[in-house]
Tab-separated table of C-alpha atoms in Angstrom:
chain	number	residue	atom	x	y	z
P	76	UNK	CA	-5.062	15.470	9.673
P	77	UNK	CA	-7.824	12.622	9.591
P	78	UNK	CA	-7.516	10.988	6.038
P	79	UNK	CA	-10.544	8.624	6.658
P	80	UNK	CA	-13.008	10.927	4.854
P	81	UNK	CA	-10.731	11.082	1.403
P	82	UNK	CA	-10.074	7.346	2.668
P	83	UNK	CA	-14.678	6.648	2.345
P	84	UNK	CA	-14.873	9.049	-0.475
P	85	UNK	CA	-12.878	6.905	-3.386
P	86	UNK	CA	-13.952	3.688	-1.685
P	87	UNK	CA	-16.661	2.713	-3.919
P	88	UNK	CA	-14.177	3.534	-6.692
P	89	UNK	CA	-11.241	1.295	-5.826
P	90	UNK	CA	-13.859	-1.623	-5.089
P	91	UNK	CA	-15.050	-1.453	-8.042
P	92	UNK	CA	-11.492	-1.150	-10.008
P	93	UNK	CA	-10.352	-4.006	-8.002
P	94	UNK	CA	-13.276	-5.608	-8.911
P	95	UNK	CA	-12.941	-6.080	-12.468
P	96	UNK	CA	-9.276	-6.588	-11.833
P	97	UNK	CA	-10.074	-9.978	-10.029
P	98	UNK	CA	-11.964	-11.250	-12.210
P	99	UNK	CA	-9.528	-11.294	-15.193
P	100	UNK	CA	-6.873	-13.879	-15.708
P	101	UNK	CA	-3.432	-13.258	-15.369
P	102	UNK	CA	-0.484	-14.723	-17.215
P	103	UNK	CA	0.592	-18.287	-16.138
P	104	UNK	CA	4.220	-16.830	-14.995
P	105	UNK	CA	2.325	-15.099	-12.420
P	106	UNK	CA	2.722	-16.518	-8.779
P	107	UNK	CA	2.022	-13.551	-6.483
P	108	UNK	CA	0.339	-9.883	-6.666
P	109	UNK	CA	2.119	-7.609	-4.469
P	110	UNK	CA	0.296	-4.327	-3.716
P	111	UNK	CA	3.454	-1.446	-2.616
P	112	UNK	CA	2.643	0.955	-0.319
P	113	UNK	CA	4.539	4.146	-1.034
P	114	UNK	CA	5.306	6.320	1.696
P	115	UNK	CA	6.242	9.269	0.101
P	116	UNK	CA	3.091	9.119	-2.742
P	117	UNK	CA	0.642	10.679	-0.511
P	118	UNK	CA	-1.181	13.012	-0.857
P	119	UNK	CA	-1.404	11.051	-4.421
P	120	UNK	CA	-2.072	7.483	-5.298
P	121	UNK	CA	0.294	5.492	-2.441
P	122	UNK	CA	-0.140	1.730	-4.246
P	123	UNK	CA	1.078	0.315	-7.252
P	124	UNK	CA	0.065	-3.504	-7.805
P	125	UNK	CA	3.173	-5.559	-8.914
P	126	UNK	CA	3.149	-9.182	-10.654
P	127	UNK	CA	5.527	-11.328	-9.415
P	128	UNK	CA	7.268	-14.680	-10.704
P	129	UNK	CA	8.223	-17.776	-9.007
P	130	UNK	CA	11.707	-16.250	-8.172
P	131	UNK	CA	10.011	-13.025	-6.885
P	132	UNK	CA	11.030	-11.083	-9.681
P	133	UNK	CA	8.102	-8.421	-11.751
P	134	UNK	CA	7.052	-11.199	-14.415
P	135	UNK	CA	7.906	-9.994	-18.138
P	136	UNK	CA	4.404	-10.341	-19.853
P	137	UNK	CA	2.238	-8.016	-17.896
P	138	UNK	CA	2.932	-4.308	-16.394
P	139	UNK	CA	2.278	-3.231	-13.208
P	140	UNK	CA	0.000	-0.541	-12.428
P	141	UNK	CA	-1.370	1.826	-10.343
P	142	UNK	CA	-5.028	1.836	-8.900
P	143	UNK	CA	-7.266	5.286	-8.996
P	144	UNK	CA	-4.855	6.269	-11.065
P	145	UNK	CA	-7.804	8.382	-13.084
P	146	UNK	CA	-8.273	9.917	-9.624
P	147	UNK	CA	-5.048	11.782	-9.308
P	148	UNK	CA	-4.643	12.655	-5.842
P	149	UNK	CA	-6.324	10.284	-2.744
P	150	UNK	CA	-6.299	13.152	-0.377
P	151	UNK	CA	-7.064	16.478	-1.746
P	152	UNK	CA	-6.955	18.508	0.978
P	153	UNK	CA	-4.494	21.862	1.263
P	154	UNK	CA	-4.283	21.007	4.801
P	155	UNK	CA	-2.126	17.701	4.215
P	156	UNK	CA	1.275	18.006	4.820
P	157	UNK	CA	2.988	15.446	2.780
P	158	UNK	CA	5.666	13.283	5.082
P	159	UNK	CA	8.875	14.924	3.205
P	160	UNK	CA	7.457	18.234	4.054
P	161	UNK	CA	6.852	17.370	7.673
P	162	UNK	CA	10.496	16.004	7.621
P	163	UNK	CA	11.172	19.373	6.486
P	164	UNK	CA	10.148	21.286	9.228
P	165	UNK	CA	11.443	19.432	11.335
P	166	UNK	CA	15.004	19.344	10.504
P	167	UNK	CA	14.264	23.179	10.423
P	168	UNK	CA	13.809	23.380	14.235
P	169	UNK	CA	17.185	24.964	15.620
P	170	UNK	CA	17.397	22.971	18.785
P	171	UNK	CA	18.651	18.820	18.273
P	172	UNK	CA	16.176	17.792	20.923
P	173	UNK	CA	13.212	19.155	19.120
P	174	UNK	CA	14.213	17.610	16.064
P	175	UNK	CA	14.481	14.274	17.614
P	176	UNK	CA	11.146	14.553	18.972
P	177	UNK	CA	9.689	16.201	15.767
P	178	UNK	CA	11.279	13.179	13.609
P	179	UNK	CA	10.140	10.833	16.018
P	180	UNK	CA	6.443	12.268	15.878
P	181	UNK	CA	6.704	11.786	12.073
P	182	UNK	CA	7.525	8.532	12.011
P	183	UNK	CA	4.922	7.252	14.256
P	184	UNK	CA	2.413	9.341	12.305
P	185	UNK	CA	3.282	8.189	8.915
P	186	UNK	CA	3.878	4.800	9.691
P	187	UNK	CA	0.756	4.902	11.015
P	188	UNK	CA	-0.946	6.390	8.185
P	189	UNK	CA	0.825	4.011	5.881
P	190	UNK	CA	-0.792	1.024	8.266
P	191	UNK	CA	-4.213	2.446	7.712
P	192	UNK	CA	-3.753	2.327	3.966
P	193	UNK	CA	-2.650	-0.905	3.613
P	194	UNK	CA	-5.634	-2.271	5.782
P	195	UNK	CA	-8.234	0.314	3.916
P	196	UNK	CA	-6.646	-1.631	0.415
P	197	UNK	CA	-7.207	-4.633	2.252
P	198	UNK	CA	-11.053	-3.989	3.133
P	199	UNK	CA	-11.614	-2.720	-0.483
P	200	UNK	CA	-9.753	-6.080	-1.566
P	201	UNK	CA	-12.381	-7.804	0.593
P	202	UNK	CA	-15.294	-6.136	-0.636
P	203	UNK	CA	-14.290	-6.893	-4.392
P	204	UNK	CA	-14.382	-10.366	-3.912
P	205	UNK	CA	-10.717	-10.770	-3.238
P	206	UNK	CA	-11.069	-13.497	-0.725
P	207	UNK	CA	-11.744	-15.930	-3.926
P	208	UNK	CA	-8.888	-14.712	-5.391
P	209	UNK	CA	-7.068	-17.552	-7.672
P	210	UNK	CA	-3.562	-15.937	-6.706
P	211	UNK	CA	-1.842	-15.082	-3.534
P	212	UNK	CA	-1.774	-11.604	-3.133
P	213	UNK	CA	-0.398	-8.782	-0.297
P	214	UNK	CA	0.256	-5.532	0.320
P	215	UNK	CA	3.890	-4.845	1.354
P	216	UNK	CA	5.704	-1.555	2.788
P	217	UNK	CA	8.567	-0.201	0.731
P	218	UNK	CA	10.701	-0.246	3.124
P	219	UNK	CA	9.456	-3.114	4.836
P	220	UNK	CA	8.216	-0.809	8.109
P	221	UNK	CA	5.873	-4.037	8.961
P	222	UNK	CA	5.392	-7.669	7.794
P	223	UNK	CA	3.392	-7.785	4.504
P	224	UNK	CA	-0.921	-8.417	4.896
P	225	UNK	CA	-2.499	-11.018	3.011
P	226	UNK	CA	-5.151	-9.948	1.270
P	227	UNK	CA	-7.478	-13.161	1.615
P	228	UNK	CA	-7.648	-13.223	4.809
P	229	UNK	CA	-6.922	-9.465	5.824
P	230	UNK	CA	-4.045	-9.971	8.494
P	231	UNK	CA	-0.369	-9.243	8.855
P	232	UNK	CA	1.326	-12.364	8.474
P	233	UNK	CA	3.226	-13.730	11.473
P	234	UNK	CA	6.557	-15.014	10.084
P	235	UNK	CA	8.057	-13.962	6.641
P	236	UNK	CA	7.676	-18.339	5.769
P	237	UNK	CA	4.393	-17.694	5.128
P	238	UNK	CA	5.343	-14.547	2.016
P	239	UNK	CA	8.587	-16.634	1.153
P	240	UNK	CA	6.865	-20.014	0.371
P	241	UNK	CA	4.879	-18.615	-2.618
P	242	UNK	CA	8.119	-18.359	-4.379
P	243	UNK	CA	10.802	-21.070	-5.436
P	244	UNK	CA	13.906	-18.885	-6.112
């Protein structure tokens, strides 16, 4: 299923969330915004921004939080099959071979998706204003499928020096 038109329809709406988020200050603890990319969210809200501290823990004095959350579900379509429910089916297949492929089909499709996501964030990021941003700030994979993207400047960084140096710890 093609997500890209659910994808377009709450753009305006996360633009102008992360808007008004970049504009406000943050506490001085604050070193780095991580945006997490859940894989098994979807079809609901997949992100949840993060605040981290100089030793890359979640800093104390502000909470996380979750953009769109007022919108519920990002693709609201009865025709999206959510990843654990494609896992599902294919563990139901009797033969091993087709379940290897199935799984392997899954993967690739859902990593994928989860790719897309993190550079639709990142264009919406962009579009906010987020190249200004005061902070450093990426969107990371929860389980670390692909190097994290930097926000500002809308790429996949090329070595993990580049994440780790933001923190001291």
């Amino acid at each position: 299923m093609n997500i890209e038109p659910y994808l377009e329809k709450h753009k305006n709406a996360l633009i102008s969330e992360l808007s008004e988020f970049i504009q406000k200050p943050l506490p001085e603890e604050v070193r780095c915004v991580e945006v997490m990319v859940f894989r098994e969210s979807m079809p609901g809200i997949p992100f949840r921004v993060f605040f981290l501290n100089r030793f890359k823990d979640t800093a104390k004095t502000i909470e996380s939080f979750e953009p769109l959350s007022s919108v519920g579900v990002l693709v609201d379509s009865p025709d999206y099959i959510s990843r654990e429910e494609a896992i599902c089916k294919c563990l139901d297949m009797d033969e091993e071979p087709e379940q290897d492929l199935c799984m392997d089909f899954v993967t690739e499709k859902y990593n994928s998706e989860n790719q897309r996501l993190c550079q639709w964030f990142s264009e919406c990021w962009d579009e906010a204003g987020g190249k200004n941003y005061q902070y450093h700030a990426f969107v990371v994979e929860e389980d670390g499928q692909f190097n994290p993207l930097n926000l500002k400047t809308g790429t996949h960084i090329k070595h993990m020096h580049e994440y780790v140096k933001v923190f001291d710890g």
